mmCIF file of C-alpha atoms in Angstrom:
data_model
loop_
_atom_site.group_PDB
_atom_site.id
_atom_site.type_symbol
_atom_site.label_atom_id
_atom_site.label_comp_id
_atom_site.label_asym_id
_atom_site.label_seq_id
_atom_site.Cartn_x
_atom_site.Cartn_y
_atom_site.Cartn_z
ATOM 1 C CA UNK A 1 -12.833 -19.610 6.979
ATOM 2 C CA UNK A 2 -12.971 -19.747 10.643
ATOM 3 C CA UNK A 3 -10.927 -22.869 11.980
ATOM 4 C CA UNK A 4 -7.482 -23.322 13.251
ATOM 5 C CA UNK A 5 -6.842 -25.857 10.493
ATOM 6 C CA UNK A 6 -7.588 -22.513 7.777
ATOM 7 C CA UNK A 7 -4.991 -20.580 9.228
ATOM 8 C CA UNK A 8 -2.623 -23.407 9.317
ATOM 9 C CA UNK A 9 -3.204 -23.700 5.881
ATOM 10 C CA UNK A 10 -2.829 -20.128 5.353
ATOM 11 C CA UNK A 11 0.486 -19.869 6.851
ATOM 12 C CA UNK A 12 1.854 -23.195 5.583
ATOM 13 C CA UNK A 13 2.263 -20.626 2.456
ATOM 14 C CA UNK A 14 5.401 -19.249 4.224
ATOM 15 C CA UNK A 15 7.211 -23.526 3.969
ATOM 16 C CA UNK A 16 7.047 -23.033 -0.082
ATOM 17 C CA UNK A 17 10.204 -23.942 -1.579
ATOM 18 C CA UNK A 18 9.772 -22.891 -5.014
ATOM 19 C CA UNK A 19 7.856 -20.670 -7.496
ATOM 20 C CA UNK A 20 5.380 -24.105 -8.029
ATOM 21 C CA UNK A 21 5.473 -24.981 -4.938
ATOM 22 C CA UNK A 22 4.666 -20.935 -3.976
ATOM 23 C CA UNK A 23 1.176 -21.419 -6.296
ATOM 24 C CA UNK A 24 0.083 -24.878 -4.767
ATOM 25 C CA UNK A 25 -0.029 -23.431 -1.630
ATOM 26 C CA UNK A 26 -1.322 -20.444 -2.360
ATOM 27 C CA UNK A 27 -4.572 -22.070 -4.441
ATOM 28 C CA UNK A 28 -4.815 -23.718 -1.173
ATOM 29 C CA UNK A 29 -5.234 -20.753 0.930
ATOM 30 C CA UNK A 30 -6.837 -19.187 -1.421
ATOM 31 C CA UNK A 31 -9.640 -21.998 -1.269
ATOM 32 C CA UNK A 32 -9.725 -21.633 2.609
ATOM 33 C CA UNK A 33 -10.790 -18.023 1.908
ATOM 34 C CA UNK A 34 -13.606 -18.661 -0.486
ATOM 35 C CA UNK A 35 -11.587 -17.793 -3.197
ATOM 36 C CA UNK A 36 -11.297 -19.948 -7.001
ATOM 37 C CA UNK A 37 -8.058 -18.125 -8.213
ATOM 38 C CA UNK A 38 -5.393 -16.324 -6.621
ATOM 39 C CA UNK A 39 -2.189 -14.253 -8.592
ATOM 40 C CA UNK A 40 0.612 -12.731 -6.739
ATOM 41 C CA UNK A 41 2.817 -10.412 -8.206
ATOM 42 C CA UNK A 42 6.205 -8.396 -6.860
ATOM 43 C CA UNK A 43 8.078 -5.511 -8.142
ATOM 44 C CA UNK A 44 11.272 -4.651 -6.246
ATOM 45 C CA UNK A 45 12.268 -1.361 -7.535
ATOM 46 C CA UNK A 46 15.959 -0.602 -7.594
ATOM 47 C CA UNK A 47 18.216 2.961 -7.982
ATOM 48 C CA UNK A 48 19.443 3.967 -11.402
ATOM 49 C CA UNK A 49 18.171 -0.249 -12.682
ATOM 50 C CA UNK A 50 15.105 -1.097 -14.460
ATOM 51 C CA UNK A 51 12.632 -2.812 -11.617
ATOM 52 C CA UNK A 52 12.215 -6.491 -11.046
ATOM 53 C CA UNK A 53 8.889 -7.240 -12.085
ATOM 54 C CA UNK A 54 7.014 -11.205 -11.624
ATOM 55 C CA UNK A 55 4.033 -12.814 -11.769
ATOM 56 C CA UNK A 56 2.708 -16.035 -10.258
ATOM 57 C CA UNK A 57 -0.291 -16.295 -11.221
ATOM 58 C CA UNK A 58 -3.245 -18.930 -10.803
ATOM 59 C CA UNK A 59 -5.816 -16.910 -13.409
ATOM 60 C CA UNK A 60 -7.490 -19.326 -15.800
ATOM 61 C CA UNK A 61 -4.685 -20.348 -18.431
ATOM 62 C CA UNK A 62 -7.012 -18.756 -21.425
ATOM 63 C CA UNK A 63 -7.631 -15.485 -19.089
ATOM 64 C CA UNK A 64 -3.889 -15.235 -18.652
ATOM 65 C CA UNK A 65 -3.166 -15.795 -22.886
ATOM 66 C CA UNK A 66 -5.855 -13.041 -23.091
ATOM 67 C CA UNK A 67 -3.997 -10.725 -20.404
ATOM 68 C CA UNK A 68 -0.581 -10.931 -21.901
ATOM 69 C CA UNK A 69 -1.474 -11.018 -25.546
ATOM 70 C CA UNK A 70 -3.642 -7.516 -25.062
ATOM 71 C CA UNK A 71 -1.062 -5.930 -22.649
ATOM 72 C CA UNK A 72 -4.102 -5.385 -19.960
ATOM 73 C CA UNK A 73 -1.534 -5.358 -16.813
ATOM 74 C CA UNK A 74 -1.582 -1.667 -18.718
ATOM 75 C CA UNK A 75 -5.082 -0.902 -17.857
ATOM 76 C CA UNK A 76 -5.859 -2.934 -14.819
ATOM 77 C CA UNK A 77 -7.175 -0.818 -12.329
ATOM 78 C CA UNK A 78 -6.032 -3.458 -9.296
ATOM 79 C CA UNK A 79 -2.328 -2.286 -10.515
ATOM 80 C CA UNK A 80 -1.938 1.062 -9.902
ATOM 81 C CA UNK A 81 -3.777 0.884 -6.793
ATOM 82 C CA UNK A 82 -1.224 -1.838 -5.212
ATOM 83 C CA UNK A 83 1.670 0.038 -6.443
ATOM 84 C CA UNK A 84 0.439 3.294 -4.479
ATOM 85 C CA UNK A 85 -1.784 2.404 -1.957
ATOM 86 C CA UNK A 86 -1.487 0.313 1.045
ATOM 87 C CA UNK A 87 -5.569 -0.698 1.610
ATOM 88 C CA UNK A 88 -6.968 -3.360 0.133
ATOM 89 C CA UNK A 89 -8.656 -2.779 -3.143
ATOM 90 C CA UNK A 90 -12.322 -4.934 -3.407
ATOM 91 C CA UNK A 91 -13.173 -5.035 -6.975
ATOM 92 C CA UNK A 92 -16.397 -3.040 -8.243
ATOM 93 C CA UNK A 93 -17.598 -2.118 -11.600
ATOM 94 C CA UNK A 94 -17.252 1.355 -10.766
ATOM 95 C CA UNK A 95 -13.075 0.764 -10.454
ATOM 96 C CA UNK A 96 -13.297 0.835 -14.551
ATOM 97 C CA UNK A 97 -13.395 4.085 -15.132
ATOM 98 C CA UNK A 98 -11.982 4.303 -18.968
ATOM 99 C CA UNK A 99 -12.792 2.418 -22.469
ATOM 100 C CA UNK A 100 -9.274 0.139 -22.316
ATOM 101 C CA UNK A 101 -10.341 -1.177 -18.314
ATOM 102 C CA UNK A 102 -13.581 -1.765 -19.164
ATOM 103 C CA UNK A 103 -12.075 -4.678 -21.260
ATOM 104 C CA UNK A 104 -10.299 -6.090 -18.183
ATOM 105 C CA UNK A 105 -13.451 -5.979 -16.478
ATOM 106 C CA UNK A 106 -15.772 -7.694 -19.135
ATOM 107 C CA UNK A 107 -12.742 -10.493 -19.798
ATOM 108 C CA UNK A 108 -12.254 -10.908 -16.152
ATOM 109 C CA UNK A 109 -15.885 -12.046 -16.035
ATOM 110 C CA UNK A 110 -16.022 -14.231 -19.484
ATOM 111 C CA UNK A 111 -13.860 -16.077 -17.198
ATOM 112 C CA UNK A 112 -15.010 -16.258 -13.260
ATOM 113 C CA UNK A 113 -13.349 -13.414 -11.900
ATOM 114 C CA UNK A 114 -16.417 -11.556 -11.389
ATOM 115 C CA UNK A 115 -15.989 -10.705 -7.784
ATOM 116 C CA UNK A 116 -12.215 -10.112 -6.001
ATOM 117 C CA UNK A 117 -9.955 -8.419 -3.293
ATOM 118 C CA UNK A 118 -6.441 -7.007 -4.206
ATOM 119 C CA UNK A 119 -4.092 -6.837 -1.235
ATOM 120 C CA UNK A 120 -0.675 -4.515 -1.596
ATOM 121 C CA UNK A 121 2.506 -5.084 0.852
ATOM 122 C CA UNK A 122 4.622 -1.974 1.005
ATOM 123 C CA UNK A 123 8.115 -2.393 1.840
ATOM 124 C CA UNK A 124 10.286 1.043 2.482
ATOM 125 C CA UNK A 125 8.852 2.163 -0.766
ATOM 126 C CA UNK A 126 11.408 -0.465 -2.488
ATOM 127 C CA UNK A 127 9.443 -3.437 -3.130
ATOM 128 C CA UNK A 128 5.912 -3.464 -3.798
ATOM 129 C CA UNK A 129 3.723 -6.973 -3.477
ATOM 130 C CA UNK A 130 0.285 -7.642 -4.361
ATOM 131 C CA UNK A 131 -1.807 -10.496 -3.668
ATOM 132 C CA UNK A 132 -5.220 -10.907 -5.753
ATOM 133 C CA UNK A 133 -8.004 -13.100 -4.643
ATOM 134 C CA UNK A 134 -10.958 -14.117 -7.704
ATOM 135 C CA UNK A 135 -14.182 -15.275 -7.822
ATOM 136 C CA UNK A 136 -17.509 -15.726 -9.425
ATOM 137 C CA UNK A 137 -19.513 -14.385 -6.883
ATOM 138 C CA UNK A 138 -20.042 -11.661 -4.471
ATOM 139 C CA UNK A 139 -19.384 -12.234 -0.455
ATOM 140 C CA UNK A 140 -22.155 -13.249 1.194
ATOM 141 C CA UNK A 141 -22.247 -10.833 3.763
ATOM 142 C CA UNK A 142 -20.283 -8.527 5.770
ATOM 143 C CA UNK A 143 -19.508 -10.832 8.227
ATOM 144 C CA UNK A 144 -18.138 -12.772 5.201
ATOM 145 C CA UNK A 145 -16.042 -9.451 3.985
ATOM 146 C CA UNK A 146 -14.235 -8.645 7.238
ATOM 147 C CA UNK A 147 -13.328 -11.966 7.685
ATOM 148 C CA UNK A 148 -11.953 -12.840 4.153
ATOM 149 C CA UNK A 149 -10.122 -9.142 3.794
ATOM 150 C CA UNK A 150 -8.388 -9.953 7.375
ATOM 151 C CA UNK A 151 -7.464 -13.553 6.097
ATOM 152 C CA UNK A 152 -6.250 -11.542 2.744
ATOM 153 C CA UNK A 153 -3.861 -9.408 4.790
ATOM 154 C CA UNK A 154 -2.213 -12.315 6.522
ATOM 155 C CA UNK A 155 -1.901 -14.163 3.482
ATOM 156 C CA UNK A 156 -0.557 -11.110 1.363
ATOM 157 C CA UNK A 157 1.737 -10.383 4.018
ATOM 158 C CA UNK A 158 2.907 -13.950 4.440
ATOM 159 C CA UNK A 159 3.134 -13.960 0.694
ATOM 160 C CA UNK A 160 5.253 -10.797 0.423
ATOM 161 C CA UNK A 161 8.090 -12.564 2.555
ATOM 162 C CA UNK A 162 8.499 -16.315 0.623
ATOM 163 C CA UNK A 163 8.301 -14.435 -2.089
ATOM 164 C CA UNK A 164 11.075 -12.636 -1.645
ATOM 165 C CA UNK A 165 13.126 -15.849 -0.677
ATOM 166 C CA UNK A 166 12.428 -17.913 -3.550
ATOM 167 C CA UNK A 167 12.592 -15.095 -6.269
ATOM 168 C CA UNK A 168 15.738 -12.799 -4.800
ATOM 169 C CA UNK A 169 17.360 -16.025 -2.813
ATOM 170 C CA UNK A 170 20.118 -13.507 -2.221
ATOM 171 C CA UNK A 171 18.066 -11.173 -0.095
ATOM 172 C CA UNK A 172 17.779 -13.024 3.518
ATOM 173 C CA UNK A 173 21.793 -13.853 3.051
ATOM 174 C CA UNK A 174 22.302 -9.545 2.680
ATOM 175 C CA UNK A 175 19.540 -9.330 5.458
ATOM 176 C CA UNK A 176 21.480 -11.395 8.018
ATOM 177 C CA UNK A 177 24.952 -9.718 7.436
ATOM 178 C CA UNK A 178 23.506 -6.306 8.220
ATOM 179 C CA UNK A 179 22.678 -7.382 11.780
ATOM 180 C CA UNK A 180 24.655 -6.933 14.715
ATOM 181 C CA UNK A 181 24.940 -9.424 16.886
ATOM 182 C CA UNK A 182 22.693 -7.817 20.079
ATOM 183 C CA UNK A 183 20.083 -7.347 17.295
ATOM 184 C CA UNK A 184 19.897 -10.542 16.475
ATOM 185 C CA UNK A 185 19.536 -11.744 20.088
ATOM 186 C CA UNK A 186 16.696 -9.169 20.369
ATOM 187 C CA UNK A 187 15.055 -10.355 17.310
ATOM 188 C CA UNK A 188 15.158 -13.789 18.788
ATOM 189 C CA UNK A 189 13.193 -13.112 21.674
ATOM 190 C CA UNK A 190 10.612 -10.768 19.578
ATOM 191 C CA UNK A 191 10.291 -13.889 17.276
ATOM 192 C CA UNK A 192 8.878 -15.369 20.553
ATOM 193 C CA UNK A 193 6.584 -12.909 21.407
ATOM 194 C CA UNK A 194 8.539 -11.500 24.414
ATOM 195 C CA UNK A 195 7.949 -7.678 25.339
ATOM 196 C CA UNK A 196 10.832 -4.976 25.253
ATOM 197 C CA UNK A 197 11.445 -5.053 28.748
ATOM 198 C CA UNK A 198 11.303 -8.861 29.332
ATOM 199 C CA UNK A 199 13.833 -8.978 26.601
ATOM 200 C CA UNK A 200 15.638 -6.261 28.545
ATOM 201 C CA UNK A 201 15.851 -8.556 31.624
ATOM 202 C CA UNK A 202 16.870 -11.318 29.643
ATOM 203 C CA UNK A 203 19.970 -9.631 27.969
ATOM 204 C CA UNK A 204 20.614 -7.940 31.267
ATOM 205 C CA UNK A 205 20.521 -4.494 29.156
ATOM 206 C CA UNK A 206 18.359 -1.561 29.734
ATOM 207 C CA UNK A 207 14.978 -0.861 28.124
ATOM 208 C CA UNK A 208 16.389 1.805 26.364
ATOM 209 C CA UNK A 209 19.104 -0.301 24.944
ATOM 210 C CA UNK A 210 16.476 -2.789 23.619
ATOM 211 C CA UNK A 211 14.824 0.169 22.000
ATOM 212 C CA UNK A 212 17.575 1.398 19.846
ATOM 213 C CA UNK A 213 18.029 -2.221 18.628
ATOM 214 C CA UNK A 214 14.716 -2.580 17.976
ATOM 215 C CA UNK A 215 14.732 0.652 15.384
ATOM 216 C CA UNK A 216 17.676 -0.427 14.598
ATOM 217 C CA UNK A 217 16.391 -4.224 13.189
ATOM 218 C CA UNK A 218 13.099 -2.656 12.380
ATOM 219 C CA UNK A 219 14.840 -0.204 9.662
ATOM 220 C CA UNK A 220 17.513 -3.383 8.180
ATOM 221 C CA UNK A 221 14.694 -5.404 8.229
ATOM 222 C CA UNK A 222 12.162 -2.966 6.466
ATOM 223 C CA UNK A 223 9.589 -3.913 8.494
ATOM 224 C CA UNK A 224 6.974 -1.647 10.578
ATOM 225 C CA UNK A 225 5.226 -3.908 12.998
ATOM 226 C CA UNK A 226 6.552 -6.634 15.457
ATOM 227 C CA UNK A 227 4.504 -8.968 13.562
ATOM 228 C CA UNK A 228 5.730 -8.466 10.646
ATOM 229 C CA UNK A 229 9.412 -8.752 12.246
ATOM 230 C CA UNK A 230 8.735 -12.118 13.715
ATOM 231 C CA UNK A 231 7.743 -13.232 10.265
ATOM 232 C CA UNK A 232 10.614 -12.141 8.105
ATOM 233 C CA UNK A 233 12.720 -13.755 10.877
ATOM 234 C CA UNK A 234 11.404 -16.992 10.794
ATOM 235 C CA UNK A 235 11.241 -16.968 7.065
ATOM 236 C CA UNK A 236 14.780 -15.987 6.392
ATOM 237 C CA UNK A 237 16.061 -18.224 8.939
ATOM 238 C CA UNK A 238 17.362 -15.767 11.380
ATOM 239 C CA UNK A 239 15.719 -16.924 14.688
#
């Protein structure tokens, strides 16, 4: 990984158009980042209704028989980590701590997912993402660690948002609604990497006015970072 072409194809993840479409480009990226396999799941919890739960995964076709006929999403340690931590998980032996992981560890590395990196997207606590990366080997270096868990967290993040659109289609159409006009406009211009104040200029409104729309978008949008903003924007068509 290193080139501008990589991070194209990184976040050409965020054009998928379907579920199929979702895993092509994802074993794509996944390539660009040293990586043989690549699964991304979602859970979007909701009040007093049983979770949304998916899978798209790109696991060996005998590795996934093997996962779903022994129930092992029960005891994989990569799970519960996503679903209640926000860091990115690299996989060790050490992660196995019982008798039933152990077996998700050994059949993980019958079939080339000795080495990996499991990346969690937190949304308001309401839907949870992961994005796992597999291998047969361990990174070559450190060097090769930063740089493949910062390409991870682009990726997962990137990930977390198409998801959303092709799975709950619904979503970005509820998103949009919720927006006032002014927040909109100030989305816009975030989208294009102006700063509060420019913005302020541009709308002719005061700095503090920018900043109460900003919370305001920040909290419909469920998002924490002005990153993370621009890309929901541009992925549910908004800007």
């Amino acid at each position: 990984m290193g080139d501008a072409q990589h991070l194209f194809t990184i976040a050409s993840v965020t054009s998928a158009t379907d579920e199929a479409d979702l895993l092509r480009r994802l074993q794509d990226a996944s390539r660009v980042l040293g990586f043989d396999y690549v699964l991304a799941g979602i859970e979007w919890r909701r009040r007093a209704l049983p979770p949304i739960q998916h899978i798209t995964s790109g696991w060996p076709q005998p590795y996934q028989q093997v996962y779903a006929q022994r129930g092992l999403i029960a005891v994989d340690p990569t799970v519960p980590h996503c679903q209640t931590h926000t860091e990115p998980l690299e996989w060790s032996e050490a992660m196995y701590v019982t008798a039933a992981s152990r077996e998700v560890f050994e059949e993980s590395r019958r079939f080339g997912l000795h080495h990996g990196l499991s990346v969690p997207v937190h949304e308001n606590g309401n839907i949870v993402s992961m994005l796992s990366l597999g291998r047969d080997r361990a990174f070559d270096s450190d060097n090769e660690r930063q740089l493949v868990v910062a390409g991870g967290l682009i990726l997962a993040n990137c990930t977390h948002v198409v998801i959303k659109r092709v799975l709950f289609p619904g979503f970005a159409k509820q998103i949009a609604n919720e927006l006032t006009g002014q927040e909109l406009e100030c989305l816009k211009w975030l989208a294009q990497g102006k700063s509060n104040p420019v913005i302020a200029d541009i709308l002719n409104i005061s700095d503090n006015t920018v900043e109460f729309h900003m919370k305001s978008l920040f909290r419909k949008l469920k998002v924490t970072t002005r990153v993370h903003a621009a890309i929901v924007a541009v992925e549910m068509n908004l800007v």
